[in-house]
GROMACS .gro file of C-alpha atoms in nm:
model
  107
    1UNK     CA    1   0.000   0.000   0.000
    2UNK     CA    2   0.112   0.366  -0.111
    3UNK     CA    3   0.035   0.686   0.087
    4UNK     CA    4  -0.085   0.956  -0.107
    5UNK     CA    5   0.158   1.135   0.151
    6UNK     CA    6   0.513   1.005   0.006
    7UNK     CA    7   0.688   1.019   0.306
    8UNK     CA    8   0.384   0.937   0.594
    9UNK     CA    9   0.516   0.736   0.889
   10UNK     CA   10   0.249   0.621   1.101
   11UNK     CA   11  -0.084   0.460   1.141
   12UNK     CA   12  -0.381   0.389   0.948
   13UNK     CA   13  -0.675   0.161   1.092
   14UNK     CA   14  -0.391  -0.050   1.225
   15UNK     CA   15  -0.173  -0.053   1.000
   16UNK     CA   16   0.143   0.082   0.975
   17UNK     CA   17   0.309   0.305   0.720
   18UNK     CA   18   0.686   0.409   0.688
   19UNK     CA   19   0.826   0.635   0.461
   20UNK     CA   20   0.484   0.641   0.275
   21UNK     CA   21   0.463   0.239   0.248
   22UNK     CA   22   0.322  -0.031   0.447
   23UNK     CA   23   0.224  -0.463   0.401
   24UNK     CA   24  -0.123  -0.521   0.483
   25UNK     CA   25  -0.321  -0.821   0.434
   26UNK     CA   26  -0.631  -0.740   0.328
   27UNK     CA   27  -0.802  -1.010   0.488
   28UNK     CA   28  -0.672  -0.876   0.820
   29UNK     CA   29  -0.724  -0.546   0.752
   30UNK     CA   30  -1.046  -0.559   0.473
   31UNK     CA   31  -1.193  -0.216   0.625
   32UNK     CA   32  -0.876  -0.019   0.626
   33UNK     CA   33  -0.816  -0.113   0.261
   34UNK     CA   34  -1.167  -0.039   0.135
   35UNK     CA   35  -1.105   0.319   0.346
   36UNK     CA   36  -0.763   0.371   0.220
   37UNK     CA   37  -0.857   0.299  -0.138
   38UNK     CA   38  -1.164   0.526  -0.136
   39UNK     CA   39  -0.868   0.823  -0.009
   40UNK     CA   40  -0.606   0.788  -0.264
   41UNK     CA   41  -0.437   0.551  -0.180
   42UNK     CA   42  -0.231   0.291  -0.443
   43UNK     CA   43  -0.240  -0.069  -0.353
   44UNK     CA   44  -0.011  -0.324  -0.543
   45UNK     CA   45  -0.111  -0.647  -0.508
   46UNK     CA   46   0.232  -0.890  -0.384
   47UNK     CA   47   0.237  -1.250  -0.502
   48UNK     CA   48   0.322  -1.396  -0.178
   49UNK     CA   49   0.466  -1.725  -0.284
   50UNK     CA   50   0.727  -1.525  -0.522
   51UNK     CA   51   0.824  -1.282  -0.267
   52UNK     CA   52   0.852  -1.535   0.076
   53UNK     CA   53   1.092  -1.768  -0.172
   54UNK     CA   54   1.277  -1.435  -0.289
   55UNK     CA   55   1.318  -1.351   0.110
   56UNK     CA   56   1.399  -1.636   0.266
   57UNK     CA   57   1.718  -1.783   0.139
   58UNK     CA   58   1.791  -2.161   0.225
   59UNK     CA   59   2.049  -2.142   0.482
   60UNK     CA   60   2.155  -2.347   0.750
   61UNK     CA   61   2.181  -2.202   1.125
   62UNK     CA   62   2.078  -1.786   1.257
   63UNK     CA   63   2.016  -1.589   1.000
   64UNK     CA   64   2.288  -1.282   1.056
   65UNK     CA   65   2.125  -0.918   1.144
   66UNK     CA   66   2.056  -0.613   0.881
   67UNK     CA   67   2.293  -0.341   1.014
   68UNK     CA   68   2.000  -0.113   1.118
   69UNK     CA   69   1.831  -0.407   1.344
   70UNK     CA   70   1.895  -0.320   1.757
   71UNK     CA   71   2.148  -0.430   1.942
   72UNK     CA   72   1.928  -0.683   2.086
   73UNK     CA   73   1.862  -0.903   1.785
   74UNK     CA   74   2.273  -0.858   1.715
   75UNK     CA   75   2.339  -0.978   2.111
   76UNK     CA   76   2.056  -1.271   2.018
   77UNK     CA   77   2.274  -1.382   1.712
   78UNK     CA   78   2.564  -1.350   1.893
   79UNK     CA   79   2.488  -1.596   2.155
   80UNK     CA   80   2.365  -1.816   1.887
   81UNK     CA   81   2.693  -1.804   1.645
   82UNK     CA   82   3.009  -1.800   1.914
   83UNK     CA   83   3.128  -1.888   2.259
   84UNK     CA   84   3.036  -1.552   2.425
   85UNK     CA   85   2.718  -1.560   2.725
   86UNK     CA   86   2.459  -1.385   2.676
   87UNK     CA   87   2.593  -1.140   2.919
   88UNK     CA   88   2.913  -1.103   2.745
   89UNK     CA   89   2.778  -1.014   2.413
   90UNK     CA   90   2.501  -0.751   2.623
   91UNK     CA   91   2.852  -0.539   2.749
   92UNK     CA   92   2.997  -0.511   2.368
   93UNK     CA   93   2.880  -0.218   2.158
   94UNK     CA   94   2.635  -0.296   1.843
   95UNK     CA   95   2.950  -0.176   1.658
   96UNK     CA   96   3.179  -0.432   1.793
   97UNK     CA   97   2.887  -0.698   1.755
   98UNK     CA   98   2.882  -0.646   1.408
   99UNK     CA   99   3.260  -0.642   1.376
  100UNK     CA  100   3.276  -0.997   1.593
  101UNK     CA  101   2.989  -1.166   1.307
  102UNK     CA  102   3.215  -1.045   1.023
  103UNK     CA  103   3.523  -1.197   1.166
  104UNK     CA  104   3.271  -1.518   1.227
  105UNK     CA  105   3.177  -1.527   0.877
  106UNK     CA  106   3.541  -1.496   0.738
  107UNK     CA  107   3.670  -1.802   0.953
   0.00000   0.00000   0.00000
């Protein structure tokens, strides 16, 4: 779904835009479509079997963060990918997390 509003962040009948785009299912959310089409807005329909095999890559073991995800999902992978504790990876920086999974991934 497209805002009229290019770069709207926020809510519409529960459901949430950023930067002027947002998912919704339209079964979920049937009234908020029918509203946000009768306003302006552009929906494109997604095939959902194309794009869940185009984002989910086979791969075995975590999945390593985005750069912009918090430092909680990077502690979370962390734990899952070397010998540090859960506390240990909690006192390291989101920087230095990073840093530790690309020396991971090299070795």
């Amino acid at each position: 779904m497209t805002s009229p509003v290019g770069d709207y962040n926020g809510d519409v009948g529960g459901v949430k835009f950023y930067k002027g785009r947002a998912v919704v299912d339209s079964d979920t959310h049937g009234a908020a479509v029918a509203y946000m089409r009768r306003r302006g807005y552009t929906l494109t329909p997604i095939n959902e079997t194309a794009a869940s095999e185009e984002r989910v890559p086979e791969q075995d073991g975590p999945v390593k963060p985005k750069a912009a995800d918090n430092k909680d999902t990077w502690v979370a992978y962390t734990v899952a990918t070397t010998d540090l504790s859960e506390a240990e990876a909690g006192d390291l920086t989101k920087t230095e997390l990073q840093e530790l999974a690309d020396k991971e991934q090299e070795s």
